[in-house]
Every structure is written in C-alpha cells, then in structure tokens.
mmCIF file of C-alpha atoms in Angstrom:
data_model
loop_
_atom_site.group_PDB
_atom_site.id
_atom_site.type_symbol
_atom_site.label_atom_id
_atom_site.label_comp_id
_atom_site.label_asym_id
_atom_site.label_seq_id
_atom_site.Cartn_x
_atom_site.Cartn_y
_atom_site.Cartn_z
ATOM 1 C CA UNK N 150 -198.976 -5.804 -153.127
ATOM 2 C CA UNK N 151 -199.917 -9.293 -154.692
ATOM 3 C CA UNK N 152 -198.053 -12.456 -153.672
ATOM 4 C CA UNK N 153 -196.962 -15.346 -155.293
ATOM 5 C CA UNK N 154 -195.740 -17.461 -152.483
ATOM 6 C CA UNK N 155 -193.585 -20.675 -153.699
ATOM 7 C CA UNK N 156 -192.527 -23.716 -151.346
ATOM 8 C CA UNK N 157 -188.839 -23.604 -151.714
ATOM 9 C CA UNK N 158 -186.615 -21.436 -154.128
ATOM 10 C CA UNK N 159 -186.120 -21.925 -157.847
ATOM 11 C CA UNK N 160 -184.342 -24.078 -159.892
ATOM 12 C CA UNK N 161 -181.487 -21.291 -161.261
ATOM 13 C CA UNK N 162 -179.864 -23.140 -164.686
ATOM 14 C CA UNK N 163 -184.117 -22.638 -166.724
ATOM 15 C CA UNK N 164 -183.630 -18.760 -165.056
ATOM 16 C CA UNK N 165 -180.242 -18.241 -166.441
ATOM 17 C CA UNK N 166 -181.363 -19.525 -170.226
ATOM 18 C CA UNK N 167 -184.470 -17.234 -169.930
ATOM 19 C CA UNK N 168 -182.223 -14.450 -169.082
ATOM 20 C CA UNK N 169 -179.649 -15.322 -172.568
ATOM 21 C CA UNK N 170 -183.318 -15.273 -174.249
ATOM 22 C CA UNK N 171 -185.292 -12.229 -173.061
ATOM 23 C CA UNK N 172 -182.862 -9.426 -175.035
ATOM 24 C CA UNK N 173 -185.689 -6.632 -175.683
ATOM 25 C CA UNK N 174 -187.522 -4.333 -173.653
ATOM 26 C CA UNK N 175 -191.391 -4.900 -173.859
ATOM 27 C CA UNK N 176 -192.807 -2.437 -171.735
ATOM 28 C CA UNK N 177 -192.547 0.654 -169.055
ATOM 29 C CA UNK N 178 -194.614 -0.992 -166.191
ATOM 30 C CA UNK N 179 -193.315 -2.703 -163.458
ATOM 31 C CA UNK N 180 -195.314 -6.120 -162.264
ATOM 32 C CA UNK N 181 -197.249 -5.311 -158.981
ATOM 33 C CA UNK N 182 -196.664 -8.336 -157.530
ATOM 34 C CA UNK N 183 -194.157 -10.018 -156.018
ATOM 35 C CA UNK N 184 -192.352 -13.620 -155.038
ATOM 36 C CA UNK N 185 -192.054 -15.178 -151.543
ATOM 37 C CA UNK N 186 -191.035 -18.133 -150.102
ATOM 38 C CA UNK N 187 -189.522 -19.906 -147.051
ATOM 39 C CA UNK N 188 -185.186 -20.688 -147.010
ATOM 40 C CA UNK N 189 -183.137 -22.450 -144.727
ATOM 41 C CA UNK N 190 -179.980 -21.365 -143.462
ATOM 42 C CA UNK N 191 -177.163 -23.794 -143.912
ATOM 43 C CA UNK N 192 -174.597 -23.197 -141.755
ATOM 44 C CA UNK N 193 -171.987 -24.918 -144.286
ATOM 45 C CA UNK N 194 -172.927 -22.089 -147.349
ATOM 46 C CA UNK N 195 -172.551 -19.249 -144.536
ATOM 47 C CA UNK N 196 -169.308 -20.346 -143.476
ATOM 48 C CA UNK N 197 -168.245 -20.576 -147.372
ATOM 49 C CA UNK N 198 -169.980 -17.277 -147.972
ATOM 50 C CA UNK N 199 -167.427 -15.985 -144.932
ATOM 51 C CA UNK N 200 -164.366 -17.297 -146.156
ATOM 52 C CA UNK N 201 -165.070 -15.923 -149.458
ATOM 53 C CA UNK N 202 -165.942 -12.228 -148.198
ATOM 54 C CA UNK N 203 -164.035 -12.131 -145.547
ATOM 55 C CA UNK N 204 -165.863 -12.550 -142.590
ATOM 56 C CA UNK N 205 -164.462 -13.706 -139.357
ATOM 57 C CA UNK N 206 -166.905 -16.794 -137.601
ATOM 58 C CA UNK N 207 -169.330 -15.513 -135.636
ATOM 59 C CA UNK N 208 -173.160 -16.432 -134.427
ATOM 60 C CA UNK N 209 -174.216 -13.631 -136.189
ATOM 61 C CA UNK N 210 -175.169 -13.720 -140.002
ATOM 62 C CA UNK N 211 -173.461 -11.226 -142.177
ATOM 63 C CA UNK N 212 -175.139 -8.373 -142.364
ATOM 64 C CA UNK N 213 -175.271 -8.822 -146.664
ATOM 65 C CA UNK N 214 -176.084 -13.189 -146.497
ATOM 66 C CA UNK N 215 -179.908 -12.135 -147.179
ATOM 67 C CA UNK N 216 -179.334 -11.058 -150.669
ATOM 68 C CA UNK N 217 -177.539 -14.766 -150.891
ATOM 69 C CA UNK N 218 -181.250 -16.486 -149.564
ATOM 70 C CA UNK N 219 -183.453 -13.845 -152.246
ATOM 71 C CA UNK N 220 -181.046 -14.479 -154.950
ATOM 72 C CA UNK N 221 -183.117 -17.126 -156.946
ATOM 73 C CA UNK N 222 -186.198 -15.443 -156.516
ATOM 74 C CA UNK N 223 -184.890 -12.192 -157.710
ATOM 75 C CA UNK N 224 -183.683 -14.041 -160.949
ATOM 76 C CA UNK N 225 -187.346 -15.560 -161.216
ATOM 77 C CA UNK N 226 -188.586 -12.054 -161.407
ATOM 78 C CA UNK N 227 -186.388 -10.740 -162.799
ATOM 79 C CA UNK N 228 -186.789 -13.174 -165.561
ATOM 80 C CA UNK N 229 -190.559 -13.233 -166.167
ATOM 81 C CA UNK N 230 -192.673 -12.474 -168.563
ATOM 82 C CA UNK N 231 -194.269 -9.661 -166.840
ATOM 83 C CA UNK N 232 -191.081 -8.058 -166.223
ATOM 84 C CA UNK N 233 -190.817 -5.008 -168.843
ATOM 85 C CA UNK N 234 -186.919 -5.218 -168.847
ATOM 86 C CA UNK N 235 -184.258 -7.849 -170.120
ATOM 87 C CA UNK N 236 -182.242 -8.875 -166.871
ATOM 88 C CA UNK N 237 -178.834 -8.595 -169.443
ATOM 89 C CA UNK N 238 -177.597 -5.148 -169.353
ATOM 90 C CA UNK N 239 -178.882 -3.821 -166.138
ATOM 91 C CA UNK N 240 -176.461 -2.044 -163.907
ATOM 92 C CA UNK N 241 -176.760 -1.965 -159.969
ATOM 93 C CA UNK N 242 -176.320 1.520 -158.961
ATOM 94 C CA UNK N 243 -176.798 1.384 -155.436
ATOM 95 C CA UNK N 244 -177.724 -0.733 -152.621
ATOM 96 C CA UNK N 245 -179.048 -0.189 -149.394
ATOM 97 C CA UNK N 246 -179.554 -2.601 -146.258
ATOM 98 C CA UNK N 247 -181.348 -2.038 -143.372
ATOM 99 C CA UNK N 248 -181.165 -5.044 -140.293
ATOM 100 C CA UNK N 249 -184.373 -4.595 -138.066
ATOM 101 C CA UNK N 250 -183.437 -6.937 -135.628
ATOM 102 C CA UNK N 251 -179.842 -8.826 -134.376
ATOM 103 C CA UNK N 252 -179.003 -11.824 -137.138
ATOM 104 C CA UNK N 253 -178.574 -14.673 -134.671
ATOM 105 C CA UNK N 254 -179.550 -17.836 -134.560
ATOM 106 C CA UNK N 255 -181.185 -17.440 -137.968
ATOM 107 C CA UNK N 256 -182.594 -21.131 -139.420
ATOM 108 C CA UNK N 257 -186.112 -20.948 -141.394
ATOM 109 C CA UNK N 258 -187.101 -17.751 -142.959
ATOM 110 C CA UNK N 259 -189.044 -16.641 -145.113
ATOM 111 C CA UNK N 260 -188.086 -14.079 -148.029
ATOM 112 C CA UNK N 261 -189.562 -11.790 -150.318
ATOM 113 C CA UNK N 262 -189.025 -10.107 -154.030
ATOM 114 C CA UNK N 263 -190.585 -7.396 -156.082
ATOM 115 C CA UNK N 264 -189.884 -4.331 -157.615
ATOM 116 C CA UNK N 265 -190.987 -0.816 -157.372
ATOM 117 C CA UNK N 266 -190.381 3.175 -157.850
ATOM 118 C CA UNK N 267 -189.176 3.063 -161.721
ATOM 119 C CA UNK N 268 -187.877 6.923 -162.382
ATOM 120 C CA UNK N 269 -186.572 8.336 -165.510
ATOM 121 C CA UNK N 270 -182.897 8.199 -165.820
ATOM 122 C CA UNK N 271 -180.018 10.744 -168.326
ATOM 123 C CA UNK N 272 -179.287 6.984 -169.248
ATOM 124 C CA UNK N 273 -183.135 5.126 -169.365
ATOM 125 C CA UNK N 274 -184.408 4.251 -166.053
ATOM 126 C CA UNK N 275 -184.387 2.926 -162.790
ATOM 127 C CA UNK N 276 -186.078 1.045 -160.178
ATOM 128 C CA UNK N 277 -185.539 -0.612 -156.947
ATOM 129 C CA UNK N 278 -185.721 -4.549 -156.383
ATOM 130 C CA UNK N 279 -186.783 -5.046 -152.956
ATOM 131 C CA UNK N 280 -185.464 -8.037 -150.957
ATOM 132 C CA UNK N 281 -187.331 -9.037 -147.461
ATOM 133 C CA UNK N 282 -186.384 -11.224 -144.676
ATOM 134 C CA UNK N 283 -188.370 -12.072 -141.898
ATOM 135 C CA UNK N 284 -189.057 -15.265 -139.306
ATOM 136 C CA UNK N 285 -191.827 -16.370 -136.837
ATOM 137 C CA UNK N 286 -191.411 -12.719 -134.916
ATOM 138 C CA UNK N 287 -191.814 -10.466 -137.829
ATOM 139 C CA UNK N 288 -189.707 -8.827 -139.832
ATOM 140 C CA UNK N 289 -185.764 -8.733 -139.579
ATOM 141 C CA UNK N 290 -183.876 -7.432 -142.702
ATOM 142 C CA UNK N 291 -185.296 -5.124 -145.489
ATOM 143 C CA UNK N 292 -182.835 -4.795 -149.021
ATOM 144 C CA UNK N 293 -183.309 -2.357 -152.015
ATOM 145 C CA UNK N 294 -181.084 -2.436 -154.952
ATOM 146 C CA UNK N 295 -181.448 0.361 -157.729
ATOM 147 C CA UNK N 296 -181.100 -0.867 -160.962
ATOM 148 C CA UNK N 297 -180.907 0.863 -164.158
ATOM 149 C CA UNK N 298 -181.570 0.017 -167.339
ATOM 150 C CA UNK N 299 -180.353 1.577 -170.425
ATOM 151 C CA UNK N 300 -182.690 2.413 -173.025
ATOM 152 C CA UNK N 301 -185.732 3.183 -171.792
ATOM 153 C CA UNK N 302 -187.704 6.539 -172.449
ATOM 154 C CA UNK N 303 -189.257 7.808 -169.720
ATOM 155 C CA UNK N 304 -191.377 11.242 -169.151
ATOM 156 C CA UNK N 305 -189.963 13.701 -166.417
ATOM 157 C CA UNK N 306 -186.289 14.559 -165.021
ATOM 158 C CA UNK N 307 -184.108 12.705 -163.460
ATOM 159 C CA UNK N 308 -183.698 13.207 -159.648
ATOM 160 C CA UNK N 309 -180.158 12.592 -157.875
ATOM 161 C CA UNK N 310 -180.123 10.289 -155.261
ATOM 162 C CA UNK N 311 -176.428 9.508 -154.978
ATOM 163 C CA UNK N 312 -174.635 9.346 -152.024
ATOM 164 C CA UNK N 313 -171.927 12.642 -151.616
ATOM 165 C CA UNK N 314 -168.142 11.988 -151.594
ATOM 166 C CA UNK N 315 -166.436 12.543 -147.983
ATOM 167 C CA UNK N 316 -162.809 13.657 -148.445
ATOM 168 C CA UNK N 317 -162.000 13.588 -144.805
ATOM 169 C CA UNK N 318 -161.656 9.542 -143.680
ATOM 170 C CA UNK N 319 -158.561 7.631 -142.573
ATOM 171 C CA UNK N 320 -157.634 4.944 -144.155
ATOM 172 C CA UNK N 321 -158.813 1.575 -141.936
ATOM 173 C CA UNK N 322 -157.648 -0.914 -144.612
ATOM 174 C CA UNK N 323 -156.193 -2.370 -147.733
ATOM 175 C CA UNK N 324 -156.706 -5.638 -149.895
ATOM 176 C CA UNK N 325 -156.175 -7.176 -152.822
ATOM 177 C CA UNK N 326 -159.413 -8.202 -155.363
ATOM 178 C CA UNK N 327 -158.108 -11.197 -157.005
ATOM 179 C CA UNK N 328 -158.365 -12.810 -160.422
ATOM 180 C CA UNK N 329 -160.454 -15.402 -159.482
ATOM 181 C CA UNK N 330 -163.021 -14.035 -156.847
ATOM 182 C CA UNK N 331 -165.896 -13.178 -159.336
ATOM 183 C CA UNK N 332 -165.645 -16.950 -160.070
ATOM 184 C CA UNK N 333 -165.497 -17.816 -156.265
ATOM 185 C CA UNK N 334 -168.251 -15.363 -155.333
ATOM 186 C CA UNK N 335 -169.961 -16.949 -158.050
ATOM 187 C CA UNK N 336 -170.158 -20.345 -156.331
ATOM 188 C CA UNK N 337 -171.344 -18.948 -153.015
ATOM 189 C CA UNK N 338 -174.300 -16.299 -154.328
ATOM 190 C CA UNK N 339 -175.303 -18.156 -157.493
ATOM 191 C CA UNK N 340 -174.619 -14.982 -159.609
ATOM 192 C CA UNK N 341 -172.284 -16.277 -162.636
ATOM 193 C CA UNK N 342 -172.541 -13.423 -164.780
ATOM 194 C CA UNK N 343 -170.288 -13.219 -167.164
ATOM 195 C CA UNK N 344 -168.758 -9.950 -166.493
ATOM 196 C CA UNK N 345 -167.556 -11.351 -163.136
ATOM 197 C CA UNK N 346 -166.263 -14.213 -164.220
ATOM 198 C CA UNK N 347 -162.764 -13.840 -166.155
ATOM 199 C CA UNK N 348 -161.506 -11.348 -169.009
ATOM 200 C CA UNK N 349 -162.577 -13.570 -171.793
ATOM 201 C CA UNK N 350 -165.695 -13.475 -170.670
ATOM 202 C CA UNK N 351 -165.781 -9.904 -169.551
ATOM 203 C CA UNK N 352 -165.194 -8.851 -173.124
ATOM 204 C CA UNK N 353 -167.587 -10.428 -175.047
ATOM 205 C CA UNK N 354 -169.509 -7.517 -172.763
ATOM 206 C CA UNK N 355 -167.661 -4.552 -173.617
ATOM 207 C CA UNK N 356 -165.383 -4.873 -170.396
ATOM 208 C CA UNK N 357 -161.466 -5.276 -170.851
ATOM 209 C CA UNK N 358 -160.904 -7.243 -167.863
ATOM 210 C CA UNK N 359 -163.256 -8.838 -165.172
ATOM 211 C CA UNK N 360 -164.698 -7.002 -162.985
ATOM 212 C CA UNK N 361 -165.914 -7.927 -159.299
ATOM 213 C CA UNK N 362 -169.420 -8.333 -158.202
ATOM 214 C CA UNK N 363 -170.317 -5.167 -156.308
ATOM 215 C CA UNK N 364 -172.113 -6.849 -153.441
ATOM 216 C CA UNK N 365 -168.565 -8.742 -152.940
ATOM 217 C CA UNK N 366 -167.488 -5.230 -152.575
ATOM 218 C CA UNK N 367 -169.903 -4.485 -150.231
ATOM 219 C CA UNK N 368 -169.447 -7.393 -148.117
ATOM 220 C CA UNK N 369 -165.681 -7.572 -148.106
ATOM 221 C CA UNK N 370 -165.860 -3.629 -147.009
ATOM 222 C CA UNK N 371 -168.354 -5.059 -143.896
ATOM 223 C CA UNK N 372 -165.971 -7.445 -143.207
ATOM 224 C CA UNK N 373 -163.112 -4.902 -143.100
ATOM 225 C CA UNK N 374 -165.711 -2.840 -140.826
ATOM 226 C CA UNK N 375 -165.887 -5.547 -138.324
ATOM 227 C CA UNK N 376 -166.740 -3.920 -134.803
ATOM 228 C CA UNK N 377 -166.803 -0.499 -136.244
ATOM 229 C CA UNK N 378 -170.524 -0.424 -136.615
ATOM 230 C CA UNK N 379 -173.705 -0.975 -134.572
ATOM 231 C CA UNK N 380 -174.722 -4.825 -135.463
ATOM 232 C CA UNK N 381 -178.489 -4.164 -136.083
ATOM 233 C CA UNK N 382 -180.923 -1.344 -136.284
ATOM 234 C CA UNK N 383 -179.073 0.303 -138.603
ATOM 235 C CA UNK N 384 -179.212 1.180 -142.635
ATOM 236 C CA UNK N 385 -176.006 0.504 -144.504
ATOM 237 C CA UNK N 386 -176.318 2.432 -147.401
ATOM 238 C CA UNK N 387 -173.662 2.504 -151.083
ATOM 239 C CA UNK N 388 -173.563 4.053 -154.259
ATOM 240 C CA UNK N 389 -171.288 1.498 -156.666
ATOM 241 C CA UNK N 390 -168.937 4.293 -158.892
ATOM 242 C CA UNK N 391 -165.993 2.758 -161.361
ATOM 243 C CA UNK N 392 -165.961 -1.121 -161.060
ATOM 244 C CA UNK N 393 -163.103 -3.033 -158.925
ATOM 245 C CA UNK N 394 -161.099 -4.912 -162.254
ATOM 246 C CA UNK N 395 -159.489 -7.620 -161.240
ATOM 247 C CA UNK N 396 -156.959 -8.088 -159.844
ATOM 248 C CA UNK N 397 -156.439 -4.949 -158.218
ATOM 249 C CA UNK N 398 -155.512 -3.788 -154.882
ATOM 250 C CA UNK N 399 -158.303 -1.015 -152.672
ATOM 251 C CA UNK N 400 -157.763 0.786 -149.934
ATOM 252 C CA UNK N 401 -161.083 1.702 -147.520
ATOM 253 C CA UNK N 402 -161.267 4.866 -145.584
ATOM 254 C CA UNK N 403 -163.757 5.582 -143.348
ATOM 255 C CA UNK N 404 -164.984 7.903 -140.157
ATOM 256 C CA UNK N 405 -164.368 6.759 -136.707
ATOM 257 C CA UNK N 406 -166.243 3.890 -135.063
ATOM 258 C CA UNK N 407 -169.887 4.872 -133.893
ATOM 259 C CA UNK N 408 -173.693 4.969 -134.456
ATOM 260 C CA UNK N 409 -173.070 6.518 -137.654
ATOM 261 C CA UNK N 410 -170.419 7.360 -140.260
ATOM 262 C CA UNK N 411 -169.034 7.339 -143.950
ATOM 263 C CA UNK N 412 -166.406 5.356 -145.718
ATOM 264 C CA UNK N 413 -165.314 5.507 -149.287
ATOM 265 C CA UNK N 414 -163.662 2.666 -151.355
ATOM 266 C CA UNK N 415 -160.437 2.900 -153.848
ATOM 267 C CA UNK N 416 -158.284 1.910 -156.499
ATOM 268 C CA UNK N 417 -155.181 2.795 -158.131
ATOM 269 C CA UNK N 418 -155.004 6.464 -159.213
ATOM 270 C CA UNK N 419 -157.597 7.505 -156.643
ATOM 271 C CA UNK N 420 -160.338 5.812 -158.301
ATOM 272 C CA UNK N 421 -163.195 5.994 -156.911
ATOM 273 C CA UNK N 422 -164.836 2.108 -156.353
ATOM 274 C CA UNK N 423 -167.555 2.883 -154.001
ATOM 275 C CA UNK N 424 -168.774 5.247 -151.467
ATOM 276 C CA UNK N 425 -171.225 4.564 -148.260
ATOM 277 C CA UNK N 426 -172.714 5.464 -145.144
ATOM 278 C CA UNK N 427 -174.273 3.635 -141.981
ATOM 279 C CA UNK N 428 -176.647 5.489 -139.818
ATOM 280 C CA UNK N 429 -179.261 4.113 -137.178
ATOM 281 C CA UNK N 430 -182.962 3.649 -138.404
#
C-alpha cells in the first residue's frame, strides 16, 4: 500500500462538483494507494453528531464518529481520477466496524482511506472502502464499507457474503425516522446526497420519497443498543436491506445483552431495514 498523506482534510464543495461531473465508468482497477491524514476531534461536532443519532453524553466516542473524521477523504478518493467508478450511483451494501481499543479521550488522530477486494456482482461489482483510525499508540478503529456499483462486467461468480436473517429477537425498541433527518445528518457527516435530503430531491433519483442515510441507521440502532454491547474489542457488523423512507416509524429487535449477538431492524409491513451482528475480535 502507497500513501498519500495530506496535512488536514479536504475542502468538500470542489469534491462534490467532481462527483456531479465524473458520470462514466473508465476502468475495472482499483487505485493501490490510498489517503491519510491527521483530524481533530471537536468536542462541539461530537456532541451535535449525538444529538442527531441519538447518543446519550458520554467520554466515550460513538462507536460510528470515525466514518464522520474519514468522510472527506473518502470523497477525495472516491472522486479521483484514478478511481475507475463514478461516486453517483453507488450503493452501500454493508458496513462493518471493528474498535481495537476503548474510544476515550480521543483528540488528534490520524485517519486513513483506500479501497480494495473489487468482486463481480449479479448487479456489476463491489469493493470495500477501508476507513482507519489510529493515535500516538497504534491503531484504534478499523471500517470497511462494501459498495457496489452497477454496471460493471466482471469475470467470475458472485460470492454471498450477506449477513443471515435471525427470526428469534425481542423487540428492545421503537422510533420514528423523521422528514428532516437526512438533512440534519447531513450537517453533522458532510454527506448531502440528494437521496437523503427531501422527496423532491429523492426523485430526480428514481426514489419516491427520501430515504435515510444508512450509517444514521446504524448509529441510531447503537444508540438504541446503549449498554447492551461490549464497548471495544469488538466487530459490529450490518447488511443495509430496503431503505428507511422517511418519515417512518422502526422497531429493533435484538438477542440478549452479551459478548455477542444479532439484531434486525424494521418497518411497516415487516420490512426488512437492516440486519446485524456484534461479536468480539
């Protein structure tokens, strides 16, 4: 692994015009290098990234605030010229987080992007972005997104990786997804895509209604999991199934508090939002 190391994290407004320019696929390679550079935490964003997911205060740093500090430099790479794939269009299948080391008294750290594993897909093809997090001891967060992109011909067959469905959970809670959260998420992660951000915009993309971010979903289902799971060395692991439209109302079920377990995430109609599982690495 190459790496392009930057001394603070990028501008996003010239990222979000590359991404409305860069429409076509122009390759089947992925770069083999990647972006670092060192972030601050501001106590001020995380305690408007907690309101907004639902976090109660605590000295700890959410467990999902990371992919907040990589965001910039995932849309830089995202976005460049080496990258094979138009950052329109692609669809987060899955996400996976695994916290090394206890989040507390986090202040100067430094992060890391790139991108790896592309695999054919029945719909194109995927590939992981990789997020890192580490400070003066080594390293203390790891992230890996799967991403697919439609479109793309690829030799070989697809291999499932998706998470199984686990009928037998109790539901732990309920909440509502409202109108206006892809807009408020928005302002706290940096991540104003349009889908998110109201059903005029949502349908100049195909989608009849907003729908929310899935790492909203993911945190606001942490949040709901407060005390229910181990607070570091552990892997959090979700496949994202049907979108959350908003406004909606889900209901979380998941196993009993422990070292490990499963939890699955719904809507109306038994919909089927999301599905995960924590285990210890």
């Amino acid at each position: 692994m190459q790496w392009h190391t930057l001394h603070h994290s990028p501008s996003l407004p010239p990222l979000y015009l590359r991404a409305a320019l860069k429409r076509k696929i122009t390759g089947t390679t992925l770069p083999d290098s990647g972006l670092r550079c060192p972030v601050n935490v501001n106590p001020r964003d995380v305690a408007a990234y907690r309101e907004v997911c639902g976090f109660i205060d605590s000295p700890m740093l959410p467990a999902t605030y990371p992919h907040i500090l990589a965001f910039g430099l995932q849309l830089q790479l995202l976005t460049a010229k080496a990258f094979p794939f138009p950052l329109l269009g692609l669809v987060h299948l899955s996400n996976r987080i695994r916290i090394l080391r206890p989040l507390g008294a986090v202040g100067e750290v430094q992060v890391g992007v790139y991108a790896q594993n592309l695999q054919p897909h029945a719909k194109g093809a995927t590939f992981d972005l990789i997020t890192t997090m580490e400070d003066s001891l080594g390293a203390l967060w790891e992230g890996e997104s799967r991403m697919l992109c439609r479109g793309v011909k690829l030799a070989g067959e697809q291999v499932d990786q998706s998470l199984p469905t686990i009928d037998s959970l109790n539901e732990l809670a309920r909440w509502q997804a409202p109108a206006d959260i892809g807009r408020r998420y928005a302002r706290v992660s940096g991540d104003y895509n349009p889908i998110h951000l109201s059903a005029l915009t949502a349908r100049l993309f195909g989608f009849p209604q907003a729908i929310a971010h899935g790492l909203w979903s993911k945190a606001r289902t942490l949040a709901a999991l407060d005390g229910h799971l181990p607070s570091a060395n552990i892997e959090i692991e979700v496949d994202f199934r049907k979108p959350v439209r908003l406004p909606s109302e889900v209901i979380l079920a998941c196993s009993p508090a422990g070292s490990s377990g499963e939890w699955r995430l719904e809507g109306a109609g038994d919909i089927e939002h999301m599905v995960g599982r924590w285990r210890p690495l």
